[in-house]
C-alpha positions as semicolon CSV with decimal commas, in nm:
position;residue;x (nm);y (nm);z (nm)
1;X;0,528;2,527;2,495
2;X;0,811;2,374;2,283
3;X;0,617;2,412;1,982
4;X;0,668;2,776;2,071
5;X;1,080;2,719;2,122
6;X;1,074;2,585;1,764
7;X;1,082;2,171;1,869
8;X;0,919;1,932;1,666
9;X;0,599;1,778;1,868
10;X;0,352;1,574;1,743
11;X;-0,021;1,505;1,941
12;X;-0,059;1,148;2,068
13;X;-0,367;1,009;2,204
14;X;-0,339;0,675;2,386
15;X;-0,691;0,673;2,554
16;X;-0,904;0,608;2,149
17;X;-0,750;0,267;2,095
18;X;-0,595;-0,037;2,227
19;X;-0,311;0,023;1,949
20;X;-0,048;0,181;2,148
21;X;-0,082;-0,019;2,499
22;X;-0,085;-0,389;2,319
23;X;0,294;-0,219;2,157
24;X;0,357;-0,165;2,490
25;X;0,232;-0,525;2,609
26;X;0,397;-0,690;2,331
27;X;0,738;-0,479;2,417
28;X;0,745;-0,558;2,803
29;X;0,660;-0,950;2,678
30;X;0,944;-0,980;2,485
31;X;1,185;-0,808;2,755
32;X;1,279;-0,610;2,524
33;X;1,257;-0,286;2,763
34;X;1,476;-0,206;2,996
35;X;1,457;0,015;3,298
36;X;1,472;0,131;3,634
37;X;1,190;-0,031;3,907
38;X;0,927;0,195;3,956
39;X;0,680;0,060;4,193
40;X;0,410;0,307;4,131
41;X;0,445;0,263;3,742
42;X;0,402;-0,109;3,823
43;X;0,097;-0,093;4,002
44;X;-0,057;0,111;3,707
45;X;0,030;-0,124;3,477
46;X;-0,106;-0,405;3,717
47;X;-0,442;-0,167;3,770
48;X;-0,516;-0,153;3,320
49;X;-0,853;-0,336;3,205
50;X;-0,919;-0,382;2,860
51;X;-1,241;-0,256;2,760
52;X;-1,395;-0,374;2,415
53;X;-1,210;-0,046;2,266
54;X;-0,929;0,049;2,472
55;X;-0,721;0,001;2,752
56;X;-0,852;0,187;3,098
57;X;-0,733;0,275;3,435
58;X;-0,953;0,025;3,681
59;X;-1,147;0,201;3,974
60;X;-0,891;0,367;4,240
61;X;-0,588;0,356;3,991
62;X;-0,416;0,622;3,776
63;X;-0,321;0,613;3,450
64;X;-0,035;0,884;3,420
65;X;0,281;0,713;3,345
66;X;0,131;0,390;3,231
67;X;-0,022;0,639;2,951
68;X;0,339;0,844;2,914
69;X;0,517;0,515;2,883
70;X;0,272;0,379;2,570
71;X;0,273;0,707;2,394
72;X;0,656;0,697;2,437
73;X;0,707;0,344;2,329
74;X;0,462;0,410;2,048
75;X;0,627;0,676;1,905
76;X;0,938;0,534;1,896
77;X;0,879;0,192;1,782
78;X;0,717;0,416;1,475
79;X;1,025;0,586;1,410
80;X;1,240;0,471;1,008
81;X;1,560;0,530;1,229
82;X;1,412;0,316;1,540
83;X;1,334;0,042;1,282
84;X;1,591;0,020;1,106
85;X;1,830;0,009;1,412
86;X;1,617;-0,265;1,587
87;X;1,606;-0,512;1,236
88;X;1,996;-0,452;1,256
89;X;2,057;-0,488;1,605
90;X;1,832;-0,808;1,558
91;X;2,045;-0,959;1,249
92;X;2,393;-0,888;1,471
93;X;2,259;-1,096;1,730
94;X;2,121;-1,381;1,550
95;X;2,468;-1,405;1,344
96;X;2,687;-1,402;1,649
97;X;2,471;-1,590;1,926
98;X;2,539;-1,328;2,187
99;X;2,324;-1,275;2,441
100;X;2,299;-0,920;2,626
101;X;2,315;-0,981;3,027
102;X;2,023;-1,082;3,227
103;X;2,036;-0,808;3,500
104;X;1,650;-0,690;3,529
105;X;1,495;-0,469;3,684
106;X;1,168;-0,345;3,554
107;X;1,228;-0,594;3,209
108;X;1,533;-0,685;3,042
109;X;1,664;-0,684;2,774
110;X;1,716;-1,028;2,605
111;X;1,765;-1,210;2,236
């Protein structure tokens, strides 16, 4: 439908590999995500098993926004602009010391 309106889309599949959910993993980790609490989001990511190839909904848990969220993350932490905004974000920080605020709720953001 917005290819239609003339908006730029790209396919994403995050159900082939592990690829895009251990960005994810490695994102929430580092607290370097930031967000609102979502308790049903939570218990998604809480319900995930790793399968020899990919990541997988366990039995009596969806995968909806757990699956949104990676594909999300993915594509932005894929993005020139993206990178070169989070190298220089990274340099500001290690030259001045600061710290951004510790007020989480899903993850924080942190150093």
């Amino acid at each position: 439908m917005l290819k239609k309106k003339g908006f730029k889309t790209d396919y994403l599949s995050v159900e082939k590999s592990k690829e895009q959910y251990l960005n994810m993993k490695n994102i929430i980790l580092t607290e370097s995500l930031e967000g609102y609490k979502n308790p049903a989001l939570i218990k998604e990511l809480r319900g995930l098993r790793e399968s020899q190839k990919k990541i997988e909904k366990g039995k009596g848990y969806t995968d909806d926004m757990s699956d949104a969220l990676a594909g999300a993350l993915w594509s932005c932490s894929q993005d020139k602009f993206y990178k070169r905004a989070n190298e220089a974000i990274s340099e500001i920080i290690q030259q001045t010391g600061q710290t951004f605020a510790n007020n989480r709720t899903f993850t924080g953001i942190t150093n």
